[in-house]
Short mmCIF file of C-alpha atoms and ligand atoms in Angstrom, two decimals:
data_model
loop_
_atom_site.label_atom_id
_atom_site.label_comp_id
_atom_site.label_asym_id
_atom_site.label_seq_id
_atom_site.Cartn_x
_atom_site.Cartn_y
_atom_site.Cartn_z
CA UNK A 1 -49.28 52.40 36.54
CA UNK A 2 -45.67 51.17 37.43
CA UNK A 3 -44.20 52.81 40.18
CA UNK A 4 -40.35 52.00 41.32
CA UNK A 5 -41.29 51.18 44.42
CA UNK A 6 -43.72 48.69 43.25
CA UNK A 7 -40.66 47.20 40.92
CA UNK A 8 -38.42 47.06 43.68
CA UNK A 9 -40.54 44.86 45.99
CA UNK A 10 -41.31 42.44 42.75
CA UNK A 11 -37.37 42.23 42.10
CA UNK A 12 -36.71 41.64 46.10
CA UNK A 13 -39.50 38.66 45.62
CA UNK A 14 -37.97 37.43 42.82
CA UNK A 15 -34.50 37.35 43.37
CA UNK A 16 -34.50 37.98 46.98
CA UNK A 17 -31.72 40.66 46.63
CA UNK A 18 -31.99 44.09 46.61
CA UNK A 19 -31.39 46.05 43.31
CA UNK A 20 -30.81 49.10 41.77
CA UNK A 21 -33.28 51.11 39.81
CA UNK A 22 -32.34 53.18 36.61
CA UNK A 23 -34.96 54.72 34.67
CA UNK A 24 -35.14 56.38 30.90
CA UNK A 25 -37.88 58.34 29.03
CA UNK A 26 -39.92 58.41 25.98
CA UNK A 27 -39.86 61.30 23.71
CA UNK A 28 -41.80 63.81 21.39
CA UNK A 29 -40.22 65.44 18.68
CA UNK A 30 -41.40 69.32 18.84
CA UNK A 31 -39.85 69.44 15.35
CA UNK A 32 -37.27 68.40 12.71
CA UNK A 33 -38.64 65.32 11.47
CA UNK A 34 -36.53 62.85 9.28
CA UNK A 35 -33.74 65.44 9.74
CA UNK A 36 -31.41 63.44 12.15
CA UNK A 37 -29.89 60.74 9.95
CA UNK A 38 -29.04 63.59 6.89
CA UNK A 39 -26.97 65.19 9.51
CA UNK A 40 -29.16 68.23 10.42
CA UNK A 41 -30.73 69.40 13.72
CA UNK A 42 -33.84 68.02 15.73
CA UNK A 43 -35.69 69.70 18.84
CA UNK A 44 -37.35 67.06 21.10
CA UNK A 45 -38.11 66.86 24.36
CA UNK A 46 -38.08 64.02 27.26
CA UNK A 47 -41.93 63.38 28.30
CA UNK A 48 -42.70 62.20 31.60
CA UNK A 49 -43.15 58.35 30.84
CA UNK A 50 -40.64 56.19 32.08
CA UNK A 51 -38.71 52.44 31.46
CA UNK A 52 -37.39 51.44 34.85
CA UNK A 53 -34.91 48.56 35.03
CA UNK A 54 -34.34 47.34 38.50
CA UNK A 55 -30.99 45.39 37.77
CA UNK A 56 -28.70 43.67 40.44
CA UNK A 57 -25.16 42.45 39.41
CA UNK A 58 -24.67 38.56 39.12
CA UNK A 59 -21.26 36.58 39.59
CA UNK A 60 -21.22 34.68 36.17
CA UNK A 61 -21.74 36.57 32.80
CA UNK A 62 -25.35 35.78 32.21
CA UNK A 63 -28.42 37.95 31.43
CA UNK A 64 -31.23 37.04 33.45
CA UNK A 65 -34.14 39.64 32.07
CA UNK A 66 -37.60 40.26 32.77
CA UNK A 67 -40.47 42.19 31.35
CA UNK A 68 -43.29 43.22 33.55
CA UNK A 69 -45.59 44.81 30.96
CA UNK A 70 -44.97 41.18 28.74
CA UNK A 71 -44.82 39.18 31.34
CA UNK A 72 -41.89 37.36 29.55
CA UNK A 73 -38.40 36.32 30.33
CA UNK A 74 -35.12 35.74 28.17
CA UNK A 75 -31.71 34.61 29.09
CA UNK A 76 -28.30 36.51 27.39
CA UNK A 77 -25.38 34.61 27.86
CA UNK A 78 -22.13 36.75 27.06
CA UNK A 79 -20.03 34.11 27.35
CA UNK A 80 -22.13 32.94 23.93
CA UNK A 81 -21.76 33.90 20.49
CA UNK A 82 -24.42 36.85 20.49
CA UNK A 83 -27.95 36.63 18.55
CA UNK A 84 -29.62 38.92 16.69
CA UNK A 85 -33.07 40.09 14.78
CA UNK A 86 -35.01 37.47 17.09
CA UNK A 87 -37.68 39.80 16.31
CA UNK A 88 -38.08 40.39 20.31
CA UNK A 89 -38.15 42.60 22.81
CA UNK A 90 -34.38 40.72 23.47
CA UNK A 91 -32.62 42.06 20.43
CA UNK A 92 -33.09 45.52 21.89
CA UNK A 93 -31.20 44.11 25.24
CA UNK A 94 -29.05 41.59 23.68
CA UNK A 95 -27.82 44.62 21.06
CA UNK A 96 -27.48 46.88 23.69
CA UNK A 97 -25.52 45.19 26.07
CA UNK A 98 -23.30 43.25 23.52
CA UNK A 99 -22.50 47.20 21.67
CA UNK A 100 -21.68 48.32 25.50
CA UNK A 101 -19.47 45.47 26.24
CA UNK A 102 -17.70 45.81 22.99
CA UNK A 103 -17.23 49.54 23.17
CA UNK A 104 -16.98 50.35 26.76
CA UNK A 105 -15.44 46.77 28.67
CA UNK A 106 -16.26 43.59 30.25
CA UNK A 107 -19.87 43.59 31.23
CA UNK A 108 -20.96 41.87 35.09
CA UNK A 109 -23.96 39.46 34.26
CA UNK A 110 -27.05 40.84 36.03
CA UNK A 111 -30.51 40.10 36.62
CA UNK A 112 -33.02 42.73 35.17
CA UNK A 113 -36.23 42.93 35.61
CA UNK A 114 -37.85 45.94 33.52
CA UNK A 115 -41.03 47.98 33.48
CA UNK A 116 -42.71 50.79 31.69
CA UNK A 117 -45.39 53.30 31.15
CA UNK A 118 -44.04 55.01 28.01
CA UNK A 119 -46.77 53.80 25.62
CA UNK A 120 -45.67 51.02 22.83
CA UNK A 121 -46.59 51.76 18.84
CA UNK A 122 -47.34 55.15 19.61
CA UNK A 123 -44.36 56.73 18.04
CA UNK A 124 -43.00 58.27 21.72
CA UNK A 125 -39.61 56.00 21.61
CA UNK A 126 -40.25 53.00 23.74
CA UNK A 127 -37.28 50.95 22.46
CA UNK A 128 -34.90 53.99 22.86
CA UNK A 129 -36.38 54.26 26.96
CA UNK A 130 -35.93 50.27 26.62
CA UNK A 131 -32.45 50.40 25.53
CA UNK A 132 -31.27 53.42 27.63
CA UNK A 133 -32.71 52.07 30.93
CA UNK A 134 -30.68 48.85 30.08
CA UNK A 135 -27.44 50.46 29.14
CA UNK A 136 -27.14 52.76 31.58
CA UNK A 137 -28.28 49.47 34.64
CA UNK A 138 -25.66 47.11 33.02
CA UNK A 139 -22.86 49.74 32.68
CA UNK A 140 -23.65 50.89 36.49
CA UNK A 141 -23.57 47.64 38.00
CA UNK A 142 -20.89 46.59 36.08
CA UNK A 143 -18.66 49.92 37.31
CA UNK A 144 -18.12 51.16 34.06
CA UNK A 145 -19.82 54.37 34.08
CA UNK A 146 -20.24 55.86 30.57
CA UNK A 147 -20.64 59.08 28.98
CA UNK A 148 -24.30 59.99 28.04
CA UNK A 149 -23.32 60.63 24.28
CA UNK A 150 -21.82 56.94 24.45
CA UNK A 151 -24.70 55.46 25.86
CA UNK A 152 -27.22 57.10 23.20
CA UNK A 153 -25.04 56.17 20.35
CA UNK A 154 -24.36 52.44 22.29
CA UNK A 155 -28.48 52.27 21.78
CA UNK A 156 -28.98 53.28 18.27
CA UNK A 157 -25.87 50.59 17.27
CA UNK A 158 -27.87 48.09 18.65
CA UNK A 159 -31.01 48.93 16.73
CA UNK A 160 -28.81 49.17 13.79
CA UNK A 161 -27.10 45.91 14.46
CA UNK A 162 -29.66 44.04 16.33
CA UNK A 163 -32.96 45.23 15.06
CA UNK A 164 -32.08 45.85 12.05
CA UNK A 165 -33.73 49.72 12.46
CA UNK A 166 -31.31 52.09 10.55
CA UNK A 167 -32.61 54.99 12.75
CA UNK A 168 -30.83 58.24 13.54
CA UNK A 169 -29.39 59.18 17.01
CA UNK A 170 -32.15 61.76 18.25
CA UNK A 171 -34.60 58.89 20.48
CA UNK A 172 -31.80 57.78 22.03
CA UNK A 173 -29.70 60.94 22.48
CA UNK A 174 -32.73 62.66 24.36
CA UNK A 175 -33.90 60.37 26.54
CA UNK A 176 -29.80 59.54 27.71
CA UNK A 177 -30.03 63.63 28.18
CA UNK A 178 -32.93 64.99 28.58
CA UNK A 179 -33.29 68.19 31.15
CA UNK A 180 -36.48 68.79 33.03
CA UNK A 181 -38.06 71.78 31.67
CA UNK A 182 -35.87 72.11 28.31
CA UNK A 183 -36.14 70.95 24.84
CA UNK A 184 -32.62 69.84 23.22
CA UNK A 185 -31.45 71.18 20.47
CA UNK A 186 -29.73 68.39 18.72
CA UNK A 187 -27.30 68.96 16.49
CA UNK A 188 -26.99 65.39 15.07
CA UNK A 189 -23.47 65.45 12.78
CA UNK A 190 -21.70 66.42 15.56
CA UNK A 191 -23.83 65.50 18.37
CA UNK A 192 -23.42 68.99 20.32
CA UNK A 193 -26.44 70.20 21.52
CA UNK A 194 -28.13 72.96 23.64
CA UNK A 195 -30.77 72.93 26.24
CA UNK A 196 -33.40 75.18 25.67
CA UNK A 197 -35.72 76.32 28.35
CA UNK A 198 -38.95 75.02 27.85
CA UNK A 199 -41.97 75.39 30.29
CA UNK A 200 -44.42 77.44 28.99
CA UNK A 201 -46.80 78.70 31.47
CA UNK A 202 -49.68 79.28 29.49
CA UNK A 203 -48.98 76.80 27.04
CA UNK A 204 -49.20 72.68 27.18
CA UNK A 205 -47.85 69.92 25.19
CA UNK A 206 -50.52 67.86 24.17
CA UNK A 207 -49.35 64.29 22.72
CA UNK A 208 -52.70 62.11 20.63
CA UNK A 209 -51.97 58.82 19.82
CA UNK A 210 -54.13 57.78 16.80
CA UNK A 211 -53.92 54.05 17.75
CA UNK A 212 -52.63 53.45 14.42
CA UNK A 213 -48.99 52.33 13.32
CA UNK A 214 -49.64 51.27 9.39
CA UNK A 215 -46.96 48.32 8.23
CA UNK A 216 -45.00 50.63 5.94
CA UNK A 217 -43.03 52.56 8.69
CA UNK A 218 -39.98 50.25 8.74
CA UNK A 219 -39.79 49.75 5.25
CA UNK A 220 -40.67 52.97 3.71
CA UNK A 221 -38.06 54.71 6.88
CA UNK A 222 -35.20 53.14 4.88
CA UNK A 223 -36.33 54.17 1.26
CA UNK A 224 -36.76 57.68 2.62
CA UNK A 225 -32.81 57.37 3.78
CA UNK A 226 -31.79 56.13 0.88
CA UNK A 227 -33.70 58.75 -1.60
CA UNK A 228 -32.26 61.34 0.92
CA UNK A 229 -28.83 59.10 -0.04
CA UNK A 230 -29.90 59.61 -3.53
CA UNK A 231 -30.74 63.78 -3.47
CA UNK A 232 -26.60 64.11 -2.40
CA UNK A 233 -25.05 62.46 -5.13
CA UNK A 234 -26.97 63.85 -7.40
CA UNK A 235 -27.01 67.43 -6.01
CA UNK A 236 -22.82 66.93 -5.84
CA UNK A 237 -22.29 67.78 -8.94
CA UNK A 238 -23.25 71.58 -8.41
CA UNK A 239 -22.25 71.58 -5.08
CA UNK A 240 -19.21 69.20 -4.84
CA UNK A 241 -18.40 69.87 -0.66
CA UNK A 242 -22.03 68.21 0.27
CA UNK A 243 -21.97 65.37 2.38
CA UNK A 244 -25.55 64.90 3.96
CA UNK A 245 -28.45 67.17 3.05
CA UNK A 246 -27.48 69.07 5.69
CA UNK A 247 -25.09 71.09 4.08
CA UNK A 248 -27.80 72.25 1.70
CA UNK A 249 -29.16 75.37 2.38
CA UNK A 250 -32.40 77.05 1.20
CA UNK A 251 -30.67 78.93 -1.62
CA UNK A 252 -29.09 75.67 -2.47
CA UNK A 253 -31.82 73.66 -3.23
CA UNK A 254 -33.67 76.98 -4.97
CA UNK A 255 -30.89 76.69 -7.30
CA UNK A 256 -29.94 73.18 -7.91
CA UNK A 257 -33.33 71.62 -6.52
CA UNK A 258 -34.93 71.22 -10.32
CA UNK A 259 -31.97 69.02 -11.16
CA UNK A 260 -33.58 66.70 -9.11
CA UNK A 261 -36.25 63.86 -10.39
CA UNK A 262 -39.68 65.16 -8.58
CA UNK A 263 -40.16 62.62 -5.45
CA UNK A 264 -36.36 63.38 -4.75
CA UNK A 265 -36.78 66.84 -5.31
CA UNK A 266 -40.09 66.90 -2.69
CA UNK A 267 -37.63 64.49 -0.18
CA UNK A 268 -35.03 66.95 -0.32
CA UNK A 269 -37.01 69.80 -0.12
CA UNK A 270 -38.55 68.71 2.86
CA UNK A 271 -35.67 67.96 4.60
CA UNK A 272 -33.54 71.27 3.71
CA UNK A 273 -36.74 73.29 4.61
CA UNK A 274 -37.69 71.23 7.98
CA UNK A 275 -34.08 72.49 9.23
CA UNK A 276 -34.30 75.66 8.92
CA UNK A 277 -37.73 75.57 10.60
CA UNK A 278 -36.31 73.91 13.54
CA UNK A 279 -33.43 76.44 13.91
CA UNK A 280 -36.45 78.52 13.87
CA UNK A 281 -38.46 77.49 16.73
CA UNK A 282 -35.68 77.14 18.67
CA UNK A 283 -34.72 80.71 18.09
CA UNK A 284 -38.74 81.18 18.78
CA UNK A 285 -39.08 78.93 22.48
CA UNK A 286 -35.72 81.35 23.22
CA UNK A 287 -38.17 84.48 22.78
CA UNK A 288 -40.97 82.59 24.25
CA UNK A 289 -42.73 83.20 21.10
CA UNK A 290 -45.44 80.37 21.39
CA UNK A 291 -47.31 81.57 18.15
CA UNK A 292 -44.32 81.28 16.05
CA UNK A 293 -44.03 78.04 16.89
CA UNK A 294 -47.30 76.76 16.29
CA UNK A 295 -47.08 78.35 12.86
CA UNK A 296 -44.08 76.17 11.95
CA UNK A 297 -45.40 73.36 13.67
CA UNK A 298 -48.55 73.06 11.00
CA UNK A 299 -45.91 73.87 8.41
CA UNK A 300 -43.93 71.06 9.15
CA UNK A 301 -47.04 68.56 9.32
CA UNK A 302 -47.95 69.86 5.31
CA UNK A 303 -44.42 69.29 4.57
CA UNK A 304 -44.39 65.62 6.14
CA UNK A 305 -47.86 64.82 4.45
CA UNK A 306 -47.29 66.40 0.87
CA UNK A 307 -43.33 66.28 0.14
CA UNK A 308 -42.02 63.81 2.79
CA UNK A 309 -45.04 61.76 2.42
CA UNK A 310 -45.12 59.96 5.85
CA UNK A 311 -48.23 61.02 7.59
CA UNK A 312 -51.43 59.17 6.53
CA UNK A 313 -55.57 59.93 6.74
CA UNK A 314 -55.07 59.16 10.61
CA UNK A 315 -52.72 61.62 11.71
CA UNK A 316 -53.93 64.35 9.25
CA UNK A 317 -57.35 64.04 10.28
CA UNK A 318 -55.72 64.58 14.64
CA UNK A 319 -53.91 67.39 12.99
CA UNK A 320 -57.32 69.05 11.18
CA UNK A 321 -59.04 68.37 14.11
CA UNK A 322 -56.64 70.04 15.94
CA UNK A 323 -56.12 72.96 14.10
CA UNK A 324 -60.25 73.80 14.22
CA UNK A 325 -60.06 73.94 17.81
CA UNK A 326 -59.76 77.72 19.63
CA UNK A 327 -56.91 77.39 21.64
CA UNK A 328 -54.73 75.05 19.58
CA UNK A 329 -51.11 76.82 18.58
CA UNK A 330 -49.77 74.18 16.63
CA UNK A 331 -49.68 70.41 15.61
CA UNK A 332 -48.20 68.35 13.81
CA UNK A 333 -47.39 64.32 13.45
CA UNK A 334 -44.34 63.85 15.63
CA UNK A 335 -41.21 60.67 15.06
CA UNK A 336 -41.42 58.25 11.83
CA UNK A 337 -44.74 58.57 10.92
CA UNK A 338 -47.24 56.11 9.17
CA UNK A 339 -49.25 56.25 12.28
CA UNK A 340 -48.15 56.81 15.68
CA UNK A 341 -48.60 60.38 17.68
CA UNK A 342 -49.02 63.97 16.91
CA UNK A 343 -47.93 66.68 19.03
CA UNK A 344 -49.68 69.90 19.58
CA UNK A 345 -49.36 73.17 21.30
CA UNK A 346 -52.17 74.10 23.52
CA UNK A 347 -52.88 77.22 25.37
CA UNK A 348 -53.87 75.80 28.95
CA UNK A 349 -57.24 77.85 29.18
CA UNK A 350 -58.65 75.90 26.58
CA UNK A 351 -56.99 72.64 27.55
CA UNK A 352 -60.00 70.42 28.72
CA UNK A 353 -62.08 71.38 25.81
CA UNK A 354 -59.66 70.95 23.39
CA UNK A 355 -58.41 66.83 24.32
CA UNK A 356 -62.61 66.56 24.47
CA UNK A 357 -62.94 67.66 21.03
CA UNK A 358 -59.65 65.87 19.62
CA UNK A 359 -60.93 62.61 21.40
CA UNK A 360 -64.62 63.15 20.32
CA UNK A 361 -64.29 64.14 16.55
CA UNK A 362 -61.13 61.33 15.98
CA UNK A 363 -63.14 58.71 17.42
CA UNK A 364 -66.75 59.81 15.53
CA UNK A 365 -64.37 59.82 12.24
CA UNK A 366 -62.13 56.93 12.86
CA UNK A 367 -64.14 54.74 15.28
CA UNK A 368 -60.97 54.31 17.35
CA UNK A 369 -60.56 56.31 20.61
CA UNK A 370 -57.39 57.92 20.73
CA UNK A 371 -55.00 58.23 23.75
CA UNK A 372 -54.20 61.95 24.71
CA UNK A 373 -51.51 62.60 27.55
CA UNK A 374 -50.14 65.87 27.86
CA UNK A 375 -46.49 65.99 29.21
CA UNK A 376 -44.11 68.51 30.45
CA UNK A 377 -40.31 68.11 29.35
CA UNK A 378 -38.48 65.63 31.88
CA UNK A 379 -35.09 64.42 32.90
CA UNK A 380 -33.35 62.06 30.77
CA UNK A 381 -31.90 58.55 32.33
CA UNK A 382 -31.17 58.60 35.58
CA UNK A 383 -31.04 56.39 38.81
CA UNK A 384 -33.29 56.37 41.30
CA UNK A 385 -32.42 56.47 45.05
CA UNK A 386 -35.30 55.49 46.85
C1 LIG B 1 -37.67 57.61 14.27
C2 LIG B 1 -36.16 57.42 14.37
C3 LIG B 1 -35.46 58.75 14.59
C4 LIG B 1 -35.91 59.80 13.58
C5 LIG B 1 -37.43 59.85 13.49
C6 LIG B 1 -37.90 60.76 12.39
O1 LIG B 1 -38.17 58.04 15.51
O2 LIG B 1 -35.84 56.55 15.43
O3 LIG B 1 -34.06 58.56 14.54
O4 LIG B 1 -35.32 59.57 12.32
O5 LIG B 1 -37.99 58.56 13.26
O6 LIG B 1 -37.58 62.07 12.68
#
C-alpha cells in the first residue's frame, strides 16, 4: 500500500529536496453510463483510492517523472516539440502538461515522482487519477493555480489529443471535484453539477473487479459515439433543435425512435432511457430511498447488456451473482464496459456474506478470483500537508 509519507521519503532520497504532494482519486459510476459524451447527466462518486504525485519545481523546463508502481522513468522536455500516442504511461503526462501549458501559461519544469493504489484495468479511472494528480502538481508548483472545471477538461484534452481516447468529461470532472460523502451530479453539456449527499448508513458500495478488460473497449467506445453521432442526424429531421441525444426525451424517442435502423434505435434508446434513470436516483439518494436505487441500478445493467451492448459473460455473471444474494440492492457494470468493475449496493448487515459469495461463485464459474473493495465517496484532488 502507498502511503504519502512513504512517497515523500523516496522523493527526499531521490532528489534530495523536499516536495510537495498532490493526490487524485479513482471513480465508480453509480449510474448514467455512456451518457456523458451525448451531452446528458452522470452520477459518480470519488472512491477512496488515490494517485499521489510528489512533485518539486525545477529551474529549466524539463519533466523529470517517475512511476513507483512501474518502476519506470521518462523525461518531457517543453522546450521540445511535444510527442504523442507513445502508447505509455507518458502520453497521459506529456498530454496533460502540454494542454495545461497551452491553456493556462508557462509551465516550471519539475521532478515528479508518482504513486498509486487506484487499481489499473479495472474500469475505476486510473488515467483520469493519473492525469489529475499531475495537473493539479505542475500547475501548483508552477503558481498557476487553476480552476477545477479547467483542470478536468485540461485531462480529458490530453486523452483526446495524446491518447487518442475520445472519452467524455465525467472521470476526470469527479475526481478534480469530488466531495467526501456526496455523489456528483454531473451535468456534462454544461458542466454544472450538484453534490448530493451520499453516505448511507445501512447501505455500502461494493466495487468487483472481474479481472477482465476484453480488447474491444477502445475500439467499440468510439463506434458507440459515433452510432450515438448517427441516432441525431437521423432523428433531426423530426426534431430539427437536437444537438446531442440529450435533448431527446422519452416521448421523443417513443415517437420518432422506429425511424431509426434497429442497433441505432437500441443505442439511442439506451442512452435517452439511462438519463432519465439517473435524474432518477439522484432524486432517489435525495430521499434516501436506497431501494429505488437498486431497482434502477439492475435496470441500467439490462440496458448496457441488451441495447447498449457493452457488458460481456463476465460482468453479467458478477451482476447475477449479485442479484441472488439477500442483501444486495442493486448492481450493475459501472464505466466503459467490456470488462472492468461492477458496482453494487449492499445493505451492511449482509456485507461479509455477500463479497464471500460474489468472490466464491465468480471464481467457481470463471476460474479467476475477483477483487472486491468496498469504498465510501471521497474528496476529489487535493494537496496534502503532511
Ligand atoms: C469511460 C469514459 C467516460 C464515460 C464512460 C462510460 O469511463 O472515460 O467518459 O464515457 O466510459 O460511461
Amino acid at each position: 500500500m502507498i502511503n504519502p509519507e512513504s512517497l515523500r521519503a523516496e522523493f527526499q532520497t531521490r532528489y534530495g529536496r523536499e516536495p510537495r504532494i498532490f493526490r487524485a482519486p479513482g471513480r465508480v459510476n453509480l449510474i448514467g453510463e455512456h451518457t456523458d459524451y451525448n451531452g446528458g447527466f452522470v452520477l459518480p462518486m470519488a472512491i477512496e483510492h488515490d494517485t499521489f504525485a510528489a512533485a518539486a519545481a525545477r529551474d529549466d523546463r524539463k519533466i523529470r517523472v517517475r512511476s513507483v508502481n512501474l518502476d519506470e522513468a521518462g523525461e518531457i522536455d517543453l522546450n521540445q516539440p511535444e510527442k504523442k500516442m507513445r502508447g505509455s504511461w507518458l502520453d497521459f503526462v506529456e498530454g496533460v502538461a502540454r494542454v495545461l501549458e497551452r491553456e493556462n501559461g508557462k509551465l516550471r519544469g519539475a521532478d515528479l515522482l508518482v504513486a498509486s493504489n487506484v487499481p489499473t484495468g479495472a474500469g475505476l479511472s486510473s488515467s483520469a487519477a493519473l492525469e489529475i494528480s499531475v495537473g493539479l502538481a505542475l500547475t501548483e508548483i508552477s503558481r498557476l493555480p487553476l480552476d477545477k472545471v479547467r483542470l478536468a477538461l485540461a485531462g480529458q484534452a490530453a486523452e483526446h489529443e495524446f491518447v487518442g481516447a475520445r472519452v467524455g468529461i465525467m472521470d476526470q470532472f469527479i475526481s478534480a471535484l469530488g466531495r467526501k460523502g456526496h455523489a456528483l451530479l454531473i451535468d456534462c453539456r454544461n458542466l454544472q453539477a450538484e453534490q448530493v449527499p451520499f453516505a448511507p448508513k445501512d447501505a455500502a458500495i461494493v466495487i468487483c473487479d472481474s479481472k477482465v478488460k476484453h480488447k474491444l473497449a477502445a475500439s467499440e467506445y468510439n463506434t458507440r459515439r459515433a452510432e450515438c453521432e448517427t441516432a441525431v442526424e437521423i432523428l433531426r429531421e423530426f426534431l430539427p433543435d437536437i444537438e446531442q441525444l440529450r435533448d431527446v426525451s422519452v416521448a421523443d424517442f417513443e415517437h420518432y425512435g422506429e425511424h431509426l435502423p434497429e442497433t441505432i434505435r437500441k443505442r439511442c434508446r439506451h442512452v435517452v432511457m439511462e438519463n432519465e434513470r439517473t435524474l432518477n436516483v439522484a432524486e432517489a439518494l435525495r430521499e434516501n430511498n436506497y431501494t429505488e436505487f437498486g431497482r434502477l441500478m439492475f435496470l441500467s445493467h439490462a440496458s448496457l447488456r441488451d441495447d447498449y451492448e457493452v457488458s460481456c459473460r463476465e460482468l453479467d455473471l458478477l451482476v447475477k451473482i449479485a442479484g441472488n444474494c439477500t442483501g444486495v440492492l442493486g448492481a450493475r457494470m459501472t464505466g466503459g464496459g467490456f470488462g472492468g468493475s461492477t458496482v453494487n449496493l449492499v445493505r451492511r448487515e449482509n456485507l461479509d456474506e455477500v463479497i464471500e459469495k460474489i468472490s466464491f461463485e465468480y471464481e467457481r464459474q470463471i476460474r479467476i478470483k475477483p477483487s472486491i473493495y468496498t469504498s465510501g465517496a471521497a474528496d476529489g484532488a487535493s494537496e496534502i500537508i503532511l
